[in-house]
C-alpha positions as CSV (number, residue, x, y, z in Angstrom):
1,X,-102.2,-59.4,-4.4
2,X,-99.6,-62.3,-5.7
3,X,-97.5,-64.5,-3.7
4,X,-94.4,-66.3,-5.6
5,X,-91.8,-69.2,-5.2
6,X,-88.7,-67.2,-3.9
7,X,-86.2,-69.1,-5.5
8,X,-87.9,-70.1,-9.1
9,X,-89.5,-66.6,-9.2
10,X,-92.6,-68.4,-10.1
11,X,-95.7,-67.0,-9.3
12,X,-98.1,-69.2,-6.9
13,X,-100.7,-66.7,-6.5
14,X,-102.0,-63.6,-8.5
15,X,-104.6,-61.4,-9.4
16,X,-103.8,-62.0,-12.5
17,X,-104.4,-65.5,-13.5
18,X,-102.7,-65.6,-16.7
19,X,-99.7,-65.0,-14.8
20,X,-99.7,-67.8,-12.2
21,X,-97.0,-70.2,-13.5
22,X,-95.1,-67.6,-14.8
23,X,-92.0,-65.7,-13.7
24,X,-92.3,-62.5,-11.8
25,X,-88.2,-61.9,-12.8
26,X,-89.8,-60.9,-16.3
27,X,-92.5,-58.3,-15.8
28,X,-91.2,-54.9,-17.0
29,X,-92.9,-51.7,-16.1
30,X,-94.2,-49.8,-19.2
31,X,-90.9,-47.8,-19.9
32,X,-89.2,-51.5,-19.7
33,X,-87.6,-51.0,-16.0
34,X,-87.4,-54.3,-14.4
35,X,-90.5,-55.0,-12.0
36,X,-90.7,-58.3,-11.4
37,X,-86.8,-58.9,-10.8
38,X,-87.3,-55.2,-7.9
39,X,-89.5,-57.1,-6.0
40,X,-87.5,-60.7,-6.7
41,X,-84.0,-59.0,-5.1
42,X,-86.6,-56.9,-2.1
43,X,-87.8,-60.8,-1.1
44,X,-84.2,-61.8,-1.6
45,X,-83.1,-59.5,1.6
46,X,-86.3,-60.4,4.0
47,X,-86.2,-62.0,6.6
48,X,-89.7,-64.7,7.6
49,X,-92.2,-61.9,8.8
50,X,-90.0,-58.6,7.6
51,X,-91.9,-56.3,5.6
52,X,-90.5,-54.3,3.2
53,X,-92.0,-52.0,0.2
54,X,-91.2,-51.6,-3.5
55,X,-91.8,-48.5,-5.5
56,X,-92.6,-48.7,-9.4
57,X,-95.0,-47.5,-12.0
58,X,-97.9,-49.3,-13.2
59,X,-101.1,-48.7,-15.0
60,X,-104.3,-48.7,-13.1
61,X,-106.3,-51.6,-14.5
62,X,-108.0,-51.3,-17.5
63,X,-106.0,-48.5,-18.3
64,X,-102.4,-47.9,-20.3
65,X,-101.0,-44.4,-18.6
66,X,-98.6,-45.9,-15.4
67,X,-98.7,-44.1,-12.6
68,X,-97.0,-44.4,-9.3
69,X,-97.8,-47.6,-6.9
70,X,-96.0,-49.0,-3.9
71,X,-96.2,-53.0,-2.3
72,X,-95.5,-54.3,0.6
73,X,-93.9,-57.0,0.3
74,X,-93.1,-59.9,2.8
75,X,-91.5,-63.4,3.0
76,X,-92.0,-66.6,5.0
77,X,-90.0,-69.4,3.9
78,X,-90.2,-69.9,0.3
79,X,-92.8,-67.9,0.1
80,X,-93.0,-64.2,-0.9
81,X,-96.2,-62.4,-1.0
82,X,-97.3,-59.0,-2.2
83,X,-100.0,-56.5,-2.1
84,X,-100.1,-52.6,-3.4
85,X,-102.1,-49.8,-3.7
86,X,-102.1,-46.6,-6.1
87,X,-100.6,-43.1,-4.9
C-alpha cells in the first residue's frame, strides 16, 4: 500500500518506510523501466474516485527475481493511493 502527493510525486504513505519523503517519479523496476513515473502519469489521468490499474514487474519481498504485479490505483484530490498484489 502507498499513497503520494500527486503533484510533488512525494510519497505520503508506504509500506516502505525508507521511502516516505521520497519521490515515487524515481523508482525503476529491476530491468530500469520507469515505475514510479507509470503510476505518476496513471494518477495524472484519474478523476476523484476513478480507479485505474498499472502493470509492472517487481520482486516479491525479500526476494531479487521480479515477477509480474498489478495496482490499483486511485486519486482524490491531491492524493493518489495504491495497493497491488502478485500474479
Amino acid at each position: 500500500m502507498y499513497c503520494f502527493n500527486t503533484t510533488t510525486g512525494i510519497f505520503t504513505a508506504q509500506v516502505n518506510p525508507a521511502l516516505i519523503g521520497t519521490d515515487n517519479r524515481l523508482l525503476k523496476e529491476t530491468d530500469g523501466s520507469p515505475l514510479g513515473k507509470k503510476v505518476y502519469d496513471a494518477a495524472q489521468k484519474l478523476k476523484d474516485g476513478q480507479i485505474t490499474t498499472v502493470s509492472y514487474n517487481y520482486p516479491r519481498p525479500n526476494t531479487d527475481n521480479p515477477v509480474p504485479k498489478v495496482a490499483y490505483l486511485s486519486r482524490v484530490g491531491n492524493t493518489a493511493c495504491g495497493v497491488g498484489y502478485y500474479k
